[in-house]
Tab-separated table of C-alpha atoms in Angstrom:
chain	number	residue	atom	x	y	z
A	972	UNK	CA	123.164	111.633	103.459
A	973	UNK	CA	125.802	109.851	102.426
A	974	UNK	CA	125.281	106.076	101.235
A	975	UNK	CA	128.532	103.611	101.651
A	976	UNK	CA	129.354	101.291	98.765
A	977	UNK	CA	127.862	97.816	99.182
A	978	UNK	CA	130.299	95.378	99.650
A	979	UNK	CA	128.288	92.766	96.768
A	980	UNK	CA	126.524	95.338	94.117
A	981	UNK	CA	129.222	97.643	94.346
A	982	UNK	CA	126.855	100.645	94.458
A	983	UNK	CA	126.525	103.418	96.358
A	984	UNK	CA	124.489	106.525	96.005
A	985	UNK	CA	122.309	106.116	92.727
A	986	UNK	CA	118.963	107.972	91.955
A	987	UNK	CA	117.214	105.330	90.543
A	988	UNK	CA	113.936	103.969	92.544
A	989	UNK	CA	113.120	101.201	90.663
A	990	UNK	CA	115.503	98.016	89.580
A	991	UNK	CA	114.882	95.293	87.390
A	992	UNK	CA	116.480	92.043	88.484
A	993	UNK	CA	117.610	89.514	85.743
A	994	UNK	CA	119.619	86.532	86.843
A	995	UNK	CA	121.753	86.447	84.319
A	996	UNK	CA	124.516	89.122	84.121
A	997	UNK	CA	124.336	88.545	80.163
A	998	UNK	CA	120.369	89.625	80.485
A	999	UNK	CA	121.481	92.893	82.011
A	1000	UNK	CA	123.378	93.926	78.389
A	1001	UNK	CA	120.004	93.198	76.182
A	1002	UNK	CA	117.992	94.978	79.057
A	1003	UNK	CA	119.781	97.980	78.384
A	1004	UNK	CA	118.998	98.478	75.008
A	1005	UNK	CA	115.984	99.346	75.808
A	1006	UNK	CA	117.281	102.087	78.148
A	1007	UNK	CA	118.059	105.860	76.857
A	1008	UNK	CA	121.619	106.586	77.790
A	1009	UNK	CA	122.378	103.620	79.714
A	1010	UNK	CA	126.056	103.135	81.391
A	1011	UNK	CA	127.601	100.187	83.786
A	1012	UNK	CA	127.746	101.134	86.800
A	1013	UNK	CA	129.645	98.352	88.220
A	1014	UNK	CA	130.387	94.314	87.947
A	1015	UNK	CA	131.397	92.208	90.729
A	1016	UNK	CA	131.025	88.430	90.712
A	1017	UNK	CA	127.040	87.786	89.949
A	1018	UNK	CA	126.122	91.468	90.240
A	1019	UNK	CA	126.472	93.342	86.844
A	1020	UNK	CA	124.498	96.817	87.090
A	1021	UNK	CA	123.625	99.510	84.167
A	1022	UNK	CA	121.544	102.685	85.276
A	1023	UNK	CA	119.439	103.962	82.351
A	1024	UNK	CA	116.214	105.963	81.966
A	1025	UNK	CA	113.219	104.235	80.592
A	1026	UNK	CA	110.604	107.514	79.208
A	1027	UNK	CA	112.869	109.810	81.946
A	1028	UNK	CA	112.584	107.690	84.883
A	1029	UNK	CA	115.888	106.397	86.063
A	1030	UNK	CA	115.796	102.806	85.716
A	1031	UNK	CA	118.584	100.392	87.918
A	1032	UNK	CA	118.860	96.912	86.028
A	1033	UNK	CA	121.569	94.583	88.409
A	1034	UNK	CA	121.489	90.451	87.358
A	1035	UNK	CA	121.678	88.430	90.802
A	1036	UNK	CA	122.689	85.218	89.802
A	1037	UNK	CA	121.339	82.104	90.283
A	1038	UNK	CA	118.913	81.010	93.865
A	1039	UNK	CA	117.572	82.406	96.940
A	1040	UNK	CA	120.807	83.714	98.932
A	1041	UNK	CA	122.250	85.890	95.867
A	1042	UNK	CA	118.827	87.405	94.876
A	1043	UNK	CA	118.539	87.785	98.695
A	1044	UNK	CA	122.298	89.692	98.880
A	1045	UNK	CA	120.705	91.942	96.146
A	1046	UNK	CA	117.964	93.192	97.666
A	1047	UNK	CA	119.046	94.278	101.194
A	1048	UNK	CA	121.885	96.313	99.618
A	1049	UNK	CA	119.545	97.981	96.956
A	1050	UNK	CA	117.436	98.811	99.703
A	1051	UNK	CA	120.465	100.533	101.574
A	1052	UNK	CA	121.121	102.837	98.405
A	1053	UNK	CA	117.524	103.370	98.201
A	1054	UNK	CA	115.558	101.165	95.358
A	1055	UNK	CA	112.198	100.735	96.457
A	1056	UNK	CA	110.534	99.032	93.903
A	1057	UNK	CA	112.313	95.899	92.501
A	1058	UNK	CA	110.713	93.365	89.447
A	1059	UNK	CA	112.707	90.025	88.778
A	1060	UNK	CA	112.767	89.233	85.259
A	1061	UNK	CA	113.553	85.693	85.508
A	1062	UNK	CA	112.906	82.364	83.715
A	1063	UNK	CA	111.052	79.283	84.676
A	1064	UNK	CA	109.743	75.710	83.419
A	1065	UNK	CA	105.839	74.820	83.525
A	1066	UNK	CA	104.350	72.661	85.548
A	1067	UNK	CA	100.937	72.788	83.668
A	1068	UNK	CA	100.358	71.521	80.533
A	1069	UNK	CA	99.209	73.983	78.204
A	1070	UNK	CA	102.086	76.771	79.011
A	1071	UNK	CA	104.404	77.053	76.086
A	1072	UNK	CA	107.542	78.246	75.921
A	1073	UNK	CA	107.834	82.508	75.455
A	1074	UNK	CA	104.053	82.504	77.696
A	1075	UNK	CA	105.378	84.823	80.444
A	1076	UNK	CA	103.927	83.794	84.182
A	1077	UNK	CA	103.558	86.703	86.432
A	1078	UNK	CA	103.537	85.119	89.964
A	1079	UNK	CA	100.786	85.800	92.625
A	1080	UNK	CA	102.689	84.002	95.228
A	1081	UNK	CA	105.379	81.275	95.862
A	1082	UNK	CA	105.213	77.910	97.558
A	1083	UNK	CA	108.927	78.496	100.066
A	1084	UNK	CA	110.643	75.302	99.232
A	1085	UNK	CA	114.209	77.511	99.434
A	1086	UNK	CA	116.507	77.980	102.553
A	1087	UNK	CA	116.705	81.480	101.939
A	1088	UNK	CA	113.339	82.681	103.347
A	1089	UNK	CA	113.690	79.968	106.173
A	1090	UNK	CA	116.134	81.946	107.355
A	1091	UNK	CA	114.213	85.044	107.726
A	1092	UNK	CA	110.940	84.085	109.079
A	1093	UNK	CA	108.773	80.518	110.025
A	1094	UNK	CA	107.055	79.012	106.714
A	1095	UNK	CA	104.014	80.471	108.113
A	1096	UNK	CA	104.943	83.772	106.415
A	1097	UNK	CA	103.524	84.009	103.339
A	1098	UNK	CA	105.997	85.021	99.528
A	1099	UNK	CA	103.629	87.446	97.621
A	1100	UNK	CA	104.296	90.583	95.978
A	1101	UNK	CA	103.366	93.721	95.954
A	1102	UNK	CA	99.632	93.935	95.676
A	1103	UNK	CA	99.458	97.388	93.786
A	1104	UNK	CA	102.351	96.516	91.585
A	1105	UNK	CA	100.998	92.922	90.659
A	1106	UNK	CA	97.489	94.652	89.823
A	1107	UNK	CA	99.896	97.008	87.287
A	1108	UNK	CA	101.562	94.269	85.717
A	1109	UNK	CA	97.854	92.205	85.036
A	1110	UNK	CA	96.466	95.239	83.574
A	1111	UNK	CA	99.920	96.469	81.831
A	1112	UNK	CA	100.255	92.457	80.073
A	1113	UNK	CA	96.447	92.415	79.466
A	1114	UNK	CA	96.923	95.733	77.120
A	1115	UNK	CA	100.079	94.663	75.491
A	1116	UNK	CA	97.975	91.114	74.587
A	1117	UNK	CA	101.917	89.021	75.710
A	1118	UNK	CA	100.534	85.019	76.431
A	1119	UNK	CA	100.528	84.884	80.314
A	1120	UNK	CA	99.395	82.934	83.169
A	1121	UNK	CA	98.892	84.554	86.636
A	1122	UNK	CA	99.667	82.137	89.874
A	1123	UNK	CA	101.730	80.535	92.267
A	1124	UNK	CA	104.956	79.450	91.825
A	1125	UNK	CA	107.492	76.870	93.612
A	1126	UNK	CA	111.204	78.191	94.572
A	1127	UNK	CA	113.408	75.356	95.168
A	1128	UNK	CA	117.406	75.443	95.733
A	1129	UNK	CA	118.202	72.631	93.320
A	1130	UNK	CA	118.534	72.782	89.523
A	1131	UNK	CA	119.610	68.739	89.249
A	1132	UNK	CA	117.581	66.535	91.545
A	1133	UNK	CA	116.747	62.840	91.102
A	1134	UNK	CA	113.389	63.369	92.058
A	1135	UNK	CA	112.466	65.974	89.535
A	1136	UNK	CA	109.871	64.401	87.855
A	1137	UNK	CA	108.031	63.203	91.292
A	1138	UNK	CA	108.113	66.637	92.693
A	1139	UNK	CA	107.330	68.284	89.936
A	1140	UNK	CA	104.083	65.791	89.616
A	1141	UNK	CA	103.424	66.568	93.138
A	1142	UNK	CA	103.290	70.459	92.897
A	1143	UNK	CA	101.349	70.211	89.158
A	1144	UNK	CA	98.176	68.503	90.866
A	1145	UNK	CA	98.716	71.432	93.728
A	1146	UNK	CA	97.870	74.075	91.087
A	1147	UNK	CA	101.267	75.380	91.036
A	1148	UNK	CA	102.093	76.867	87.535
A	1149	UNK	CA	105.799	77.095	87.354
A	1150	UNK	CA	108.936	76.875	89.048
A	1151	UNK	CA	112.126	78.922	89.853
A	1152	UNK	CA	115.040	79.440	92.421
A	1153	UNK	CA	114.559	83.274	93.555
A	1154	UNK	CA	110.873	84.426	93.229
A	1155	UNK	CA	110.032	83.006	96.899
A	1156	UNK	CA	113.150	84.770	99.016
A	1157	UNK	CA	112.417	88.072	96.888
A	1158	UNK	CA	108.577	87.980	98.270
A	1159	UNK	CA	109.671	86.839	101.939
A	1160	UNK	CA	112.466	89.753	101.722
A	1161	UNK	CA	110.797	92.361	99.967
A	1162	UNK	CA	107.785	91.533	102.755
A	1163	UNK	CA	109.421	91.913	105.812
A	1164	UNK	CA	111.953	94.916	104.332
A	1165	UNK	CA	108.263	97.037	103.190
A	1166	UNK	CA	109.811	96.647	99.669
A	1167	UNK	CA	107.574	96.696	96.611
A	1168	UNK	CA	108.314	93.785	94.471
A	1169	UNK	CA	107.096	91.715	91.760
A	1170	UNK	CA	108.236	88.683	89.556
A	1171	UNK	CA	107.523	88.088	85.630
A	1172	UNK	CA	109.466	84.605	84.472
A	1173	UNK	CA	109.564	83.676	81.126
A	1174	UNK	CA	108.995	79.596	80.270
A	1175	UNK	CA	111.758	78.219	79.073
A	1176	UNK	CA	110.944	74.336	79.699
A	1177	UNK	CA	107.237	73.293	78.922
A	1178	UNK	CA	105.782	70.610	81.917
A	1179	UNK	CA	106.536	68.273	79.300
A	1180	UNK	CA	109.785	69.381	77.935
A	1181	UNK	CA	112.782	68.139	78.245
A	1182	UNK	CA	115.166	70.263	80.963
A	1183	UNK	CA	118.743	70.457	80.073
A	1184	UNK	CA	117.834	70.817	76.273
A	1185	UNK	CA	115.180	73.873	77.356
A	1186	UNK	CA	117.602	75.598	79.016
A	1187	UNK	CA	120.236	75.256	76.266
A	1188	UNK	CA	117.632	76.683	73.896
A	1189	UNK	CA	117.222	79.722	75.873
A	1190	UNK	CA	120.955	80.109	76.234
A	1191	UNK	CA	121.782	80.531	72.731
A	1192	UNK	CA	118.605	82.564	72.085
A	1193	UNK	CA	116.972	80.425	68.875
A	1194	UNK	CA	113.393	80.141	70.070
A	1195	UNK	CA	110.404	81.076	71.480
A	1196	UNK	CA	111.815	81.015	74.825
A	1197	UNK	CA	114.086	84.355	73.424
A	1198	UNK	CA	110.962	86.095	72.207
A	1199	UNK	CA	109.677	85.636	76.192
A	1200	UNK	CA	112.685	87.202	77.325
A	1201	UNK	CA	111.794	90.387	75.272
A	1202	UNK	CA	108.082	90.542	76.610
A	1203	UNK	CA	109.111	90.226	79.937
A	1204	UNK	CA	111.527	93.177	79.824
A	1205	UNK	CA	108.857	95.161	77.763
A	1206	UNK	CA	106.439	94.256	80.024
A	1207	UNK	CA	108.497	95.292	83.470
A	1208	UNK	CA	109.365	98.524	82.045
A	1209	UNK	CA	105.636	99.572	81.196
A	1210	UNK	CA	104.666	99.059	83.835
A	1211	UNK	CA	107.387	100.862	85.621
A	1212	UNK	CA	106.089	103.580	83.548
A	1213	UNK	CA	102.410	103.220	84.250
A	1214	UNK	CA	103.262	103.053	88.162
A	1215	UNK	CA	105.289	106.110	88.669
A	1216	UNK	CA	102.664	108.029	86.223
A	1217	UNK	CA	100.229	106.723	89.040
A	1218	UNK	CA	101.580	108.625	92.332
């Protein structure tokens, strides 16, 4: 059957099954060097995509930007060429004290403080992941001995609020152990779509670091928050491994 070109990826008829989902289109290049043969496939605005194999299994890694309605664009048109198993590899800041920077959170859920799931169902639906996936990632991060905290997380749409430190106060005393912009809509999507998904963020602010400066640590890759970025890729593709070796 022949698949049409989507009008955002830019992809049509590809083989691979499973997709990793960075936000940043940069990510996607250091992703790939941890692919055999890997090639772009294509690049159009947020959306930069290299197919690869990871130990022979095709392997789809596509960046989608930054919030809730681009990660959302992403995954309805992967799922209309095919991928069926999606893991973000995104970053995050801490809420709890205790979670240092490069400690990779693997999310159990997400509080839906984003438009984009609103738009798809009532609050009352709940953002989780995949349930056999998430059990592969515990018991893939548990052998590889990465620094990691399993829980909820908060998706929000806004990176500069003036209320960051009273929000993020309220959700810290809720339990909540991190924060991000895309987790929650890729849960509420990947849901309702039967999509198998699953999110691993890296920390790249500590609950009592200092935002802007986190972030711009991250960016030019000097810190722990780099080494993160290089668990969380290991760790998506093992398990990638370890759950195709399962069916």
């Amino acid at each position: 059957m022949h698949v049409e070109v989507q009008p955002h990826i830019r992809i049509g008829e590809i083989e691979a099954k499973y997709a990793l989902l960075p936000g940043d289109p940069g990510r996607v290049e250091r992703v790939a060097r941890y692919l055999d043969d890997p090639r772009e496939v294509a690049y159009n605005r947020e959306y930069r995509s290299v197919l690869g194999r990871y130990r022979g299994i095709p392997v789809l890694v596509i960046s989608t930007g930054i919030g809730g309605p681009s990660v959302g664009i992403a995954v309805e048109e992967l799922r209309r060429i095919g991928v069926t198993t999606m893991i973000r590899i995104g970053s995050c800041g801490a809420l709890q004290p205790g979670i240092r920077l490069g400690d990779l959170v693997i999310a159990n859920g997400a509080v839906r403080n984003d438009g984009t799931s609103d738009t798809y169902i009532e609050r009352g639906y709940p953002a989780v992941p995949n349930a056999d996936l998430l059990m592969t990632l515990l018991k893939t991060v548990k052998g590889l001995g990465f620094p990691y905290v399993c829980g909820l997380v908060r998706s929000h749409d806004s990176f500069y609020t003036d209320r960051e430190e009273e929000i993020d106060r309220f959700w810290e005393v809720k339990g909540i152990v991190a924060s991000d912009m895309e987790t929650a809509a890729l849960f509420v999507i990947g849901g309702l779509r039967k999509l198998r998904v699953a999110s691993i963020l890296n920390v790249v602010v500590e609950a009592e670091g200092e935002l802007e400066r986190g972030i711009n640590q991250y960016v030019e890759e000097g810190n722990m928050s780099a080494t993160g970025e290089e668990r969380e890729i290991e760790l998506a593709l093992k398990t990638i491994f370890a759950d195709a070796n399962q069916k």
